[in-house]
Tab-separated table of C-alpha atoms and ligand atoms in Angstrom:
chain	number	residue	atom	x	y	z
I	1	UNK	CA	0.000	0.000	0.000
I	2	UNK	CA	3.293	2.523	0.676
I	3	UNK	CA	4.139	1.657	-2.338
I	4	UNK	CA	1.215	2.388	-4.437
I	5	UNK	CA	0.395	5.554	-2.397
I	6	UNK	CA	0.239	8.554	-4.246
I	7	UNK	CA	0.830	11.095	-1.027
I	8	UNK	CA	4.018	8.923	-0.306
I	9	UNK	CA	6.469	11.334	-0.663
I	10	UNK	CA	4.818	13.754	1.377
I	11	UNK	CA	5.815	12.177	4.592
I	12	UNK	CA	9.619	13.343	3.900
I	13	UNK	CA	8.184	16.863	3.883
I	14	UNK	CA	7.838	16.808	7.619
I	15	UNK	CA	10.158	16.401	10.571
I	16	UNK	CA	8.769	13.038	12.456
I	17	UNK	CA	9.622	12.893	16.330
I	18	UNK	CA	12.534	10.341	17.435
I	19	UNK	CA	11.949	8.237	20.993
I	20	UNK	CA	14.875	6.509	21.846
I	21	UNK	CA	16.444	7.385	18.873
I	22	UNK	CA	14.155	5.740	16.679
I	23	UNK	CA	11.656	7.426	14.214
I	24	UNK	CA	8.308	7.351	16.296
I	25	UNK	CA	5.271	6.248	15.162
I	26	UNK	CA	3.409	9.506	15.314
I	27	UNK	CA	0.034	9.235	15.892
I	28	UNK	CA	-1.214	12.520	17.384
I	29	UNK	CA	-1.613	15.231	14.866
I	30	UNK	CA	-4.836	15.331	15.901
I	31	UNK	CA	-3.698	17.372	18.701
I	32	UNK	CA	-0.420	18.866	17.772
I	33	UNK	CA	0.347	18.281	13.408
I	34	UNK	CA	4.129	17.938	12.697
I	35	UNK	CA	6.440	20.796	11.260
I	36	UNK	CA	7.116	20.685	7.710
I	37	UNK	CA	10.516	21.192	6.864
I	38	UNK	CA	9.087	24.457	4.634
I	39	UNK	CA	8.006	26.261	7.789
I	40	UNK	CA	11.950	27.423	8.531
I	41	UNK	CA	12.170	28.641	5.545
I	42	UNK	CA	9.027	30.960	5.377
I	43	UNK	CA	9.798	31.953	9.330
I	44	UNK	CA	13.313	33.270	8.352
I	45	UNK	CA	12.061	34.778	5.450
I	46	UNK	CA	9.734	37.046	7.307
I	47	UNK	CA	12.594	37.205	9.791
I	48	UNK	CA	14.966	38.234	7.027
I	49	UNK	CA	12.512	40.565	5.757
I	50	UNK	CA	12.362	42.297	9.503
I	51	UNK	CA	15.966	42.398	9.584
I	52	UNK	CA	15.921	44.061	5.914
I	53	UNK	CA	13.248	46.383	5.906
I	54	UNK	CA	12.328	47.367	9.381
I	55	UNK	CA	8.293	49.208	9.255
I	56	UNK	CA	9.075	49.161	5.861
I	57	UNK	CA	8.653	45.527	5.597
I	58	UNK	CA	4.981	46.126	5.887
I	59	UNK	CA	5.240	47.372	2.304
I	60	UNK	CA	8.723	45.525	1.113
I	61	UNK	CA	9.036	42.344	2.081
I	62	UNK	CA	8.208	39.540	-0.313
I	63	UNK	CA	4.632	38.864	0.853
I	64	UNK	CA	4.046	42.540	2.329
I	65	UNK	CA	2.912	42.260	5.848
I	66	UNK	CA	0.019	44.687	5.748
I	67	UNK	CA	-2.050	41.980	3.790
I	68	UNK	CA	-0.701	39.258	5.169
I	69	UNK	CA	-4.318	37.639	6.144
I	70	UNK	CA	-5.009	37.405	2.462
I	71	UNK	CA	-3.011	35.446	1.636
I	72	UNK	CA	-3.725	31.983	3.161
I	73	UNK	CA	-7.298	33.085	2.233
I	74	UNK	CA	-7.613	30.587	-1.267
I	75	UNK	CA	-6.297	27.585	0.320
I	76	UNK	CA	-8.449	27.751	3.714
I	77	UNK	CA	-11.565	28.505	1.321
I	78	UNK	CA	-10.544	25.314	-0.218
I	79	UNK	CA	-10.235	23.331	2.515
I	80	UNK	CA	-13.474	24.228	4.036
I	81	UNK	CA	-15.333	24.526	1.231
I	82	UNK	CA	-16.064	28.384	1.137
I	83	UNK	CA	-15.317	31.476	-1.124
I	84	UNK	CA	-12.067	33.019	-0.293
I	85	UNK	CA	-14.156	36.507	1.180
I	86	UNK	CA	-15.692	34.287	3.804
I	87	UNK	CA	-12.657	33.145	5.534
I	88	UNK	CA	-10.117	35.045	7.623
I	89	UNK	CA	-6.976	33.161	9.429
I	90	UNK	CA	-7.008	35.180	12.903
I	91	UNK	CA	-6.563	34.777	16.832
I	92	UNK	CA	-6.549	31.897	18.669
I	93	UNK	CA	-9.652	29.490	18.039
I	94	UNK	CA	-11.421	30.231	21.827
I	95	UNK	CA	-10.784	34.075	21.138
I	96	UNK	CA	-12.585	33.325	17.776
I	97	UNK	CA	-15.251	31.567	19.240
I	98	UNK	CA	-15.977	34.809	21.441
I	99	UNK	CA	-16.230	36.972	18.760
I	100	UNK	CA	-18.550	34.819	16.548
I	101	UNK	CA	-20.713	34.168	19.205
I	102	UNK	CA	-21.223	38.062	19.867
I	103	UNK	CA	-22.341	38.337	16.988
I	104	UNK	CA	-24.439	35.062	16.177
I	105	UNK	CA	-25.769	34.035	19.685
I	106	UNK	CA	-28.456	36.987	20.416
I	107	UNK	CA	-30.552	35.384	23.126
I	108	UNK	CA	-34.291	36.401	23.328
I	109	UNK	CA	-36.874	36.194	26.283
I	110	UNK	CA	-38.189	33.226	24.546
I	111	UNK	CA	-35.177	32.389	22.334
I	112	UNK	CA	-31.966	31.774	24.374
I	113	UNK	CA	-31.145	28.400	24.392
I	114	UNK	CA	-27.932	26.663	23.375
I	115	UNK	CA	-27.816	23.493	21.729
I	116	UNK	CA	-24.254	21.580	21.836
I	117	UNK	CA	-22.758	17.704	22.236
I	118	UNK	CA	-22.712	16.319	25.909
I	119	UNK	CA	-18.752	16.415	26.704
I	120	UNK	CA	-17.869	19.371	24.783
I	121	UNK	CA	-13.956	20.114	24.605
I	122	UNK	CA	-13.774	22.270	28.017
I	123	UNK	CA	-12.701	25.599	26.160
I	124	UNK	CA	-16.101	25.593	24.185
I	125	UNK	CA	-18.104	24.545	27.174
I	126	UNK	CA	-16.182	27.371	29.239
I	127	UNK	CA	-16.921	29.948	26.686
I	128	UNK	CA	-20.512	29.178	25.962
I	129	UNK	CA	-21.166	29.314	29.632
I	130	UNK	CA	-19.451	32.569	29.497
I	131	UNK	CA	-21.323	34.299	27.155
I	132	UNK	CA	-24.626	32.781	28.330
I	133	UNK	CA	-23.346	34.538	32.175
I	134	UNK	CA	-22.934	37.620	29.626
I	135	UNK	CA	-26.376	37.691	28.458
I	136	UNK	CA	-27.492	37.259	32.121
I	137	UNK	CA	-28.407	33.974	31.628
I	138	UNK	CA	-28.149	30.910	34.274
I	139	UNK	CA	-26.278	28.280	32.048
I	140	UNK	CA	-28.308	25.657	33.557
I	141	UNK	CA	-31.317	26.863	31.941
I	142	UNK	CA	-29.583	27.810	28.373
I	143	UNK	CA	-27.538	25.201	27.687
I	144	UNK	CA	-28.767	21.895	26.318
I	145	UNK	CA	-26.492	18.851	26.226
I	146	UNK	CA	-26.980	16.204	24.048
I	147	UNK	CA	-26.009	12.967	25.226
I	148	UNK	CA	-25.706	9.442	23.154
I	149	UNK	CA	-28.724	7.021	23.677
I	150	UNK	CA	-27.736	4.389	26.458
I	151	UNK	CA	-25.062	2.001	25.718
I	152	UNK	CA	-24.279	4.038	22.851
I	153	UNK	CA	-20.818	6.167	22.842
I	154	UNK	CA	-22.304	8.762	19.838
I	155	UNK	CA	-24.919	10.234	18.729
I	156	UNK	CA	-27.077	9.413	16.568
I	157	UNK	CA	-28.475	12.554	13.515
I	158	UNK	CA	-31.756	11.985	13.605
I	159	UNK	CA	-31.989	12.451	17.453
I	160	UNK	CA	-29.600	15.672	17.182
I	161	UNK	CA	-32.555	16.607	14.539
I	162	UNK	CA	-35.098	15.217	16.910
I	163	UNK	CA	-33.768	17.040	19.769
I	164	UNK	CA	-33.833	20.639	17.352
I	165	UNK	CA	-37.232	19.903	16.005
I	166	UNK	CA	-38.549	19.117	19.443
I	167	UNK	CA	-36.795	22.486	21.444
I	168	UNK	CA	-37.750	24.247	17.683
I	169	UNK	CA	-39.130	27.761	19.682
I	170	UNK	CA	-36.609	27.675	22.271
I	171	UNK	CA	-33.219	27.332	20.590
I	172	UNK	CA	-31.196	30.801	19.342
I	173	UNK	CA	-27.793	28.453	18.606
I	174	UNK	CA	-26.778	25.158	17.709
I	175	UNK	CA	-23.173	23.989	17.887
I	176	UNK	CA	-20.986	21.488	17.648
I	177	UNK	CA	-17.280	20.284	17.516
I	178	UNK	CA	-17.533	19.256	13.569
I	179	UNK	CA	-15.520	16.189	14.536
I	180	UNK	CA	-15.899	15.082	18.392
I	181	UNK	CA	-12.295	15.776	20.033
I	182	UNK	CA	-13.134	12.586	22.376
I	183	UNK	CA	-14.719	10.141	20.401
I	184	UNK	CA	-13.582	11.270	16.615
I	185	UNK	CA	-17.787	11.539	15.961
I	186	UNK	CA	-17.766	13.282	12.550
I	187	UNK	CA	-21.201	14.776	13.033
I	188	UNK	CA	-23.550	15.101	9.670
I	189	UNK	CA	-22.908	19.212	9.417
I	190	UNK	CA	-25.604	19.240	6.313
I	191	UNK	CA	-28.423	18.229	8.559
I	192	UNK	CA	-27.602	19.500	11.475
I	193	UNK	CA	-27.257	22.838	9.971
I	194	UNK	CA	-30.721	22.500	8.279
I	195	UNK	CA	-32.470	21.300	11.234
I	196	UNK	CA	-31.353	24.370	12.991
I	197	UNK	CA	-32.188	26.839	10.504
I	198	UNK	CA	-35.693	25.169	10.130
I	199	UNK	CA	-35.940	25.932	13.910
I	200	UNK	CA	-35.164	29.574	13.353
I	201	UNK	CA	-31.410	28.633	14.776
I	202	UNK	CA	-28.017	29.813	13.943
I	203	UNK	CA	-25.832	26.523	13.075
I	204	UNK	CA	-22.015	27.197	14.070
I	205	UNK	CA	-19.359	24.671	14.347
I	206	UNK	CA	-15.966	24.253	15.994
I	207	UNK	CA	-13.894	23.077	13.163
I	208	UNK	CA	-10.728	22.451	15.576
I	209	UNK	CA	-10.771	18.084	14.812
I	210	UNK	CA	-12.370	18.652	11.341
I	211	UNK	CA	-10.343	20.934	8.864
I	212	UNK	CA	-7.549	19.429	7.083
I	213	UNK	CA	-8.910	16.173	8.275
I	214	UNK	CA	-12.353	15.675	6.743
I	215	UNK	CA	-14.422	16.909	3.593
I	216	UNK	CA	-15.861	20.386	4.338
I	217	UNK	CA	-18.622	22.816	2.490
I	218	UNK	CA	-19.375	25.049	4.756
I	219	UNK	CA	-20.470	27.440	2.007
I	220	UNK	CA	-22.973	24.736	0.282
I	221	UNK	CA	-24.472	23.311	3.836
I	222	UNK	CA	-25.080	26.964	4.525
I	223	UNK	CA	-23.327	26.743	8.006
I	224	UNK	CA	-23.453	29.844	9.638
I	225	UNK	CA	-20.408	30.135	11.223
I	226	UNK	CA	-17.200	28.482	12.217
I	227	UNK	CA	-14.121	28.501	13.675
I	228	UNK	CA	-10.994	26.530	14.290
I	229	UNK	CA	-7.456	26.017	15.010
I	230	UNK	CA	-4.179	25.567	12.430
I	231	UNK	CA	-2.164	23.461	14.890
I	232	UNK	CA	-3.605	20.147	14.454
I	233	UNK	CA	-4.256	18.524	10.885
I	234	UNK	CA	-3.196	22.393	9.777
I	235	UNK	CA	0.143	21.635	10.520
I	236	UNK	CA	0.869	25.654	11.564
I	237	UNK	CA	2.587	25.423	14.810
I	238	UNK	CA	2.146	24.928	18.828
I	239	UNK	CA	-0.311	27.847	19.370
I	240	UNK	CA	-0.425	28.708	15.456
I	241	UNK	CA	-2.995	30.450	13.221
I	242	UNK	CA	-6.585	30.363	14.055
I	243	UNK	CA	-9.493	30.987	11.656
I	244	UNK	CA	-12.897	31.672	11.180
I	245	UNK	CA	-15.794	30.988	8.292
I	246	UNK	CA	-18.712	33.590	7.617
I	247	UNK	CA	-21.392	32.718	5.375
I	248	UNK	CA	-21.499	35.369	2.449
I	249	UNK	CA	-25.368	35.668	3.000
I	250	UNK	CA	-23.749	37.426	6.843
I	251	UNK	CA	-21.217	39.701	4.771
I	252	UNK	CA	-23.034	42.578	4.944
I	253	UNK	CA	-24.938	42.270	8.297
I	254	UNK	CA	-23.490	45.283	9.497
I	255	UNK	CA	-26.602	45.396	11.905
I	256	UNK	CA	-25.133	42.170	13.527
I	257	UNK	CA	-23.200	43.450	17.418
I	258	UNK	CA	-19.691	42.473	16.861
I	259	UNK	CA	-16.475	43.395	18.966
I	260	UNK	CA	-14.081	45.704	16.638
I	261	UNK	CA	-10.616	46.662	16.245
I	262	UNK	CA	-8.940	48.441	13.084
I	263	UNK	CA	-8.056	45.233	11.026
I	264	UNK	CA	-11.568	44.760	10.415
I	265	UNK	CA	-12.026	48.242	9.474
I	266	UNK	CA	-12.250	49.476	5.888
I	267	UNK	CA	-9.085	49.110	4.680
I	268	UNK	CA	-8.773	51.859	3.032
I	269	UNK	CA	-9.439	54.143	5.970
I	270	UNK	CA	-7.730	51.394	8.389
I	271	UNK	CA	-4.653	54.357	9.278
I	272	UNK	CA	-6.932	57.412	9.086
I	273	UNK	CA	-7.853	56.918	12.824
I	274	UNK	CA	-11.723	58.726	12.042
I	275	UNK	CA	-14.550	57.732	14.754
I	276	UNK	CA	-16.913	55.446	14.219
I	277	UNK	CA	-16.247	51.682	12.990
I	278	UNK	CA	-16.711	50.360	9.555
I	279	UNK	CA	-16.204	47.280	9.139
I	280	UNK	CA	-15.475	45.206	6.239
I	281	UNK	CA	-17.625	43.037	4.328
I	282	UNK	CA	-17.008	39.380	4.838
I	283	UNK	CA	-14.673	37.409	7.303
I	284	UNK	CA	-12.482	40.281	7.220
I	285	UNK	CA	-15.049	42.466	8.873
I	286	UNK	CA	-14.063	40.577	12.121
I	287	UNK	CA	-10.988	41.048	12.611
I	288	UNK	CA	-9.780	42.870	15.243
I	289	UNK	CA	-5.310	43.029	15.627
I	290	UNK	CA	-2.922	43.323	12.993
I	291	UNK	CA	-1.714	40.064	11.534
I	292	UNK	CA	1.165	37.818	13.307
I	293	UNK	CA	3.514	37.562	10.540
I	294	UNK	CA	5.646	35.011	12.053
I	295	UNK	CA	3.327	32.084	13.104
I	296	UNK	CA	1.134	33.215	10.205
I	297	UNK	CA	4.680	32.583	7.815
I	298	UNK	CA	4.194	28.828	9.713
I	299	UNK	CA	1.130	28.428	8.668
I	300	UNK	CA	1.528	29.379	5.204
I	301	UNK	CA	4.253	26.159	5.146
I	302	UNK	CA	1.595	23.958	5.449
I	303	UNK	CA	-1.106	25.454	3.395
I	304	UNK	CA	1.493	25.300	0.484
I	305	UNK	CA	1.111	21.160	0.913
I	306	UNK	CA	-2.291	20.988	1.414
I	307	UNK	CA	-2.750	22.895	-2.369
I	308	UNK	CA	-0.568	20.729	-4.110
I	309	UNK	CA	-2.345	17.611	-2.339
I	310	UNK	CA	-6.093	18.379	-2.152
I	311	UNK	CA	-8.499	17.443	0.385
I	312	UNK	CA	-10.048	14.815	-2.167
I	313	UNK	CA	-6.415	12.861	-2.310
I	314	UNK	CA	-6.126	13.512	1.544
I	315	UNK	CA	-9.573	11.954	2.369
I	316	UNK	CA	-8.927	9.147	0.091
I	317	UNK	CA	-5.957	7.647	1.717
I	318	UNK	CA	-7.175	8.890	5.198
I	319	UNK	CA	-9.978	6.530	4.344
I	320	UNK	CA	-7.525	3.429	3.804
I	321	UNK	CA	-5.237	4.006	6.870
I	322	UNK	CA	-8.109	4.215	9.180
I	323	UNK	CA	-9.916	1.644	7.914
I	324	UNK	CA	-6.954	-0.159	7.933
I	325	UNK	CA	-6.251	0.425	11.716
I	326	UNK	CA	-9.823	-0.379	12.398
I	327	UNK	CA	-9.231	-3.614	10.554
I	328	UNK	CA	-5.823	-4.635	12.681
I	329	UNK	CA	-7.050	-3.575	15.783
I	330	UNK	CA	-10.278	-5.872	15.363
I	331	UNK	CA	-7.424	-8.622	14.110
I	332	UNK	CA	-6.535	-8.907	18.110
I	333	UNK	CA	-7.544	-11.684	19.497
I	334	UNK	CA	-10.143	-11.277	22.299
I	335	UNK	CA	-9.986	-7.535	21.755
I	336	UNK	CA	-13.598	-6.889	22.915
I	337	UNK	CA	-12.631	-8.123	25.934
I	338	UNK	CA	-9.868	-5.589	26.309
I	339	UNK	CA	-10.928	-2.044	24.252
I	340	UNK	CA	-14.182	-1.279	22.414
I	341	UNK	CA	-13.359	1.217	19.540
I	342	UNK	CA	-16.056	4.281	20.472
I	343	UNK	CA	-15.357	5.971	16.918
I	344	UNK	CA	-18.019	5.647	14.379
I	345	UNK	CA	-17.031	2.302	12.003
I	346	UNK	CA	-18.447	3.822	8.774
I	347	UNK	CA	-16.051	6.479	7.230
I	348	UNK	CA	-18.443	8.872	6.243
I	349	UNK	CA	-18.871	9.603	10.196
I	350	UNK	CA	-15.424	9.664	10.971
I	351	UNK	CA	-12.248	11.348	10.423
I	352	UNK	CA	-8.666	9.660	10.488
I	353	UNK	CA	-8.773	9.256	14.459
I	354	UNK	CA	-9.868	6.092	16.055
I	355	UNK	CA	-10.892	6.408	20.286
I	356	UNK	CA	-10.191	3.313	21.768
I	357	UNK	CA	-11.994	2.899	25.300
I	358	UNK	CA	-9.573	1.070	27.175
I	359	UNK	CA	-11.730	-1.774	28.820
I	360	UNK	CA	-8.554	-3.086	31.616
I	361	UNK	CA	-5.116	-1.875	32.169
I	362	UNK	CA	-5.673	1.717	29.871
I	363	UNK	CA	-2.679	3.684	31.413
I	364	UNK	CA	-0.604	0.950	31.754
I	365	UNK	CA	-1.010	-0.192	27.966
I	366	UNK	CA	-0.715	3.641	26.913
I	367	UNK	CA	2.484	4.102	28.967
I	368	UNK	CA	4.270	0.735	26.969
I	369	UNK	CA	3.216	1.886	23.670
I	370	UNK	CA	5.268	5.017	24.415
I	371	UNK	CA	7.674	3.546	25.905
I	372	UNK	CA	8.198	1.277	22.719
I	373	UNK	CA	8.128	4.574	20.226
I	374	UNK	CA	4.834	5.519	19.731
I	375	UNK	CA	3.316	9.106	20.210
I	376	UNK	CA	-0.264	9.008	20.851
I	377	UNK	CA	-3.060	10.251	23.016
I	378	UNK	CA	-4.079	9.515	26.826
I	379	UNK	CA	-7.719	11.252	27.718
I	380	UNK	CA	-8.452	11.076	31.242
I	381	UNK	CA	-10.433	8.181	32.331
I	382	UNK	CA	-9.871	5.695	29.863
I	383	UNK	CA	-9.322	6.814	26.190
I	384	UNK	CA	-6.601	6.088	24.177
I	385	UNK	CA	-6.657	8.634	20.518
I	386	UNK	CA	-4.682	7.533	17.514
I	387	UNK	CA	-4.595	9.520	14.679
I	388	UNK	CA	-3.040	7.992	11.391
I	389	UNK	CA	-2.426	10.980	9.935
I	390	UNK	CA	-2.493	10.616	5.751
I	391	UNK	CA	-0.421	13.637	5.287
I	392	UNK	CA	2.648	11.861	6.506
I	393	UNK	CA	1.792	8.937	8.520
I	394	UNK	CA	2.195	5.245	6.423
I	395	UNK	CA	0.365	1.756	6.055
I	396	UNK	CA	3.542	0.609	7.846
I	397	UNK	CA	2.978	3.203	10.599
I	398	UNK	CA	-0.653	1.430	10.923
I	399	UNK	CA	0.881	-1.980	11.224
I	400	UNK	CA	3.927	-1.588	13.359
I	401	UNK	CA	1.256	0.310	15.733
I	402	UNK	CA	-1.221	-2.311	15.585
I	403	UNK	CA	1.571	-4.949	16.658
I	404	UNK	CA	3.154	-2.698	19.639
I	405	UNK	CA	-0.441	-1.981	20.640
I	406	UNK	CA	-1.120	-6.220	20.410
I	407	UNK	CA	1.735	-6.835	22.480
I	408	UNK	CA	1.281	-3.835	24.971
I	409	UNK	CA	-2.189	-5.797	26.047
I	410	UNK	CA	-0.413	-8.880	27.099
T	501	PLP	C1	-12.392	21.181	20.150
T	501	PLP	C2	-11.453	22.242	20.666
T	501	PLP	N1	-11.950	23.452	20.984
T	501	PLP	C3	-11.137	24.421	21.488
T	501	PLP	C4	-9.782	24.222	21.650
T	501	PLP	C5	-8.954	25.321	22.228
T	501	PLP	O1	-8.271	26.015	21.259
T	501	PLP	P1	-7.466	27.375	21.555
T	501	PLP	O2	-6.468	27.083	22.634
T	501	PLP	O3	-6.812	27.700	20.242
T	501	PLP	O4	-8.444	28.398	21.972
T	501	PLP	C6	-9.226	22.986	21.300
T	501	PLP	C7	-7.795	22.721	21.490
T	501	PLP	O5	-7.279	21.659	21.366
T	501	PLP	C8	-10.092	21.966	20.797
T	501	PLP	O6	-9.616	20.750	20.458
């Protein structure tokens, strides 16, 4: 399967982790992606630039820092399926969430409820709980949490529909982590979406486990908003470029509360300093700091690869290695006995990761797998997340973890 894989070479684009002086198996990029070799290069090029040009480098350097957020702009509209105006690499993915939220969560008498997944990532739940406090709301009463059906570890879309249909007059916002951080659930953003909007919802998603992992059209499901981080699949660095999506039919809704700051001013006026705030149509409209050239140089690294791959190439072999794990892992004799793989078994409701709910022994079976090379994922109380990652992970990857993880159980 190395062999005939047509992203093979891409693995020798990135730096993979040694343990013990071995090349690891690396199987978390679903929380922090490797660093393509390309990244130094575009890092000391802005840093070359600085050293050059001073202020002037705003103007001078080879990608002129004063437009700097354009330019990563075609290849996140690609990967998330949107038009290049309604996409804007920015902040850090909580901060994000914030400032979406401002604008798309406006809480009624009536209308002020919050739908979201049971076991949200604790930043999200944080934040909505936040903003709910803001709107002097008592989370208790405006947050819904969906939980699976007993015995099951996901949910199931018709009873996220179910659950919109049935709460129709109450809900203002609907949201979910596109792909589960726990249990890899990629959740069916189409009919979610279109449940909430028949409700008279906003639908917004937390992309963080999704982009650069799975299929997106954000523009054609009609999504209202979204937002994510670049330092997993994205490959942009420990803390790297954030980003959010705007539907185009929200480009102009000028009416809509938002927090400012200049960048999202009209550009044109950006340095004229006048009172009152204009913003921008589009993404762009929200932004609020000038643009951090350096981890945004990182991120444009990785962006490079994922053009000359494409998601469809990406999701392909993503497809096979999974699968392929899934397959190995079911191989082990007894296994049911020792794990029960929580991730969805049909592709089209997963991404690459697989959760494996550790039924004896988790910790102690995590801590020999890294002790014999592999870099994977322990989540408090008894998940272990593996993340073949097709960008530079291999079939051979799969099947030297499947034996180390075979042996780790004896
Ligand atoms: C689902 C999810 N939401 C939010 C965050 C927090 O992101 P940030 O630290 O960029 O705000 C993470 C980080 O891993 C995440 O996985």
């Amino acid at each position: 399967m190395d062999r005939i894989d047509p992203l093979r070479t891409n693995r020798s684009q990135f730096l993979i982790p040694k343990v013990n002086g071995k090349t690891s198996i690396y199987f978390t990029g679903n929380s922090l992606g490797l660093q393509p070799k390309s990244t130094k290069q575009f890092v000391n090029e802005e840093l070359n630039d600085w050293a050059k040009w001073g202020v002037e480098g705003h103007f001078h350097s080879k990608r002129p820092w004063l437009y700097y957020h354009k330019f990563s702009k075609k290849a996140l509209a690609k990967i998330t399926g949107a038009k290049p105006s309604e996409v804007v690499a920015m902040n850090q993915l909580t901060v994000n969430l914030h400032l979406m939220m401002i604008s798309f969560y406006r809480p009624t008498s009536t209308r002020f409820k919050i739908l979201i997944e049971a076991g949200a990532f604790g930043s999200d739940q944080y934040a909505f709980e936040s903003q709910v406090k803001f709107h002097g709301l008592n989370p208790a009463d405006a947050i819904i949490e969906l939980s699976p059906r007993a015995g099951d570890h996901t949910l199931r879309t018709e009873d996220i529909v179910k659950s919109i249909e049935d709460k129709k007059d109450d809900i203002a916002l609907v949201i979910f982590g596109a792909v589960q951080y726990y249990s890899g659930q990629f959740f069916d953003i189409a009919k979610i979406t279109e449940a909430a909007h028949k409700a008279g919802a906003v639908a917004g998603f937390d992309l963080a486990h999704a982009i650069g992992n799975v299929p997106l059209q954000l523009h054609k499901h009609n999504v209202d908003f979204a937002v994510w981080c670049g330092y997993k699949y994205l490959n942009s660095g420990p803390g790297g470029m954030s980003g959010v999506f705007v539907h185009e039919r929200h480009a102009q809704r000028f009416d809509l509360p938002r927090f400012a700051g200049w960048w999202g001013h009209q550009e044109k006026e950006r340095f004229q300093m006048k009172k009152g705030f204009k913003p921008m149509t589009g993404a762009d409209g929200w932004q609020l700091s000038n643009f951090p050239i350096l981890t945004g140089a990182a991120q444009l690294a990785s962006l490079e690869i994922f053009d000359a791959v494409g998601m469809i190439a990406l999701r392909k072999k993503s497809i096979l290695l999974t699968d392929y794990l899934e397959f190995l892992l079911k191989e082990i004799p007894d296994f049911e006995n020792q794990f029960h793989i929580i991730t969805p078994s049909q592709s089209r409701e997963r991404g690459c990761q697989l959760s494996l709910l550790m039924k004896k022994n988790g910790k102690k079976v995590f801590d020999r797998i890294t002790q014999t090379g592999v870099i994977a994922d322990w989540r408090e109380p008894d998940v272990i997340r593996v993340a073949p990652v097709p960008l530079y992970n291999s079939f051979e990857d799969v099947f030297q973890f499947a034996e180390i993880f075979k042996n780790a159980l004896r």
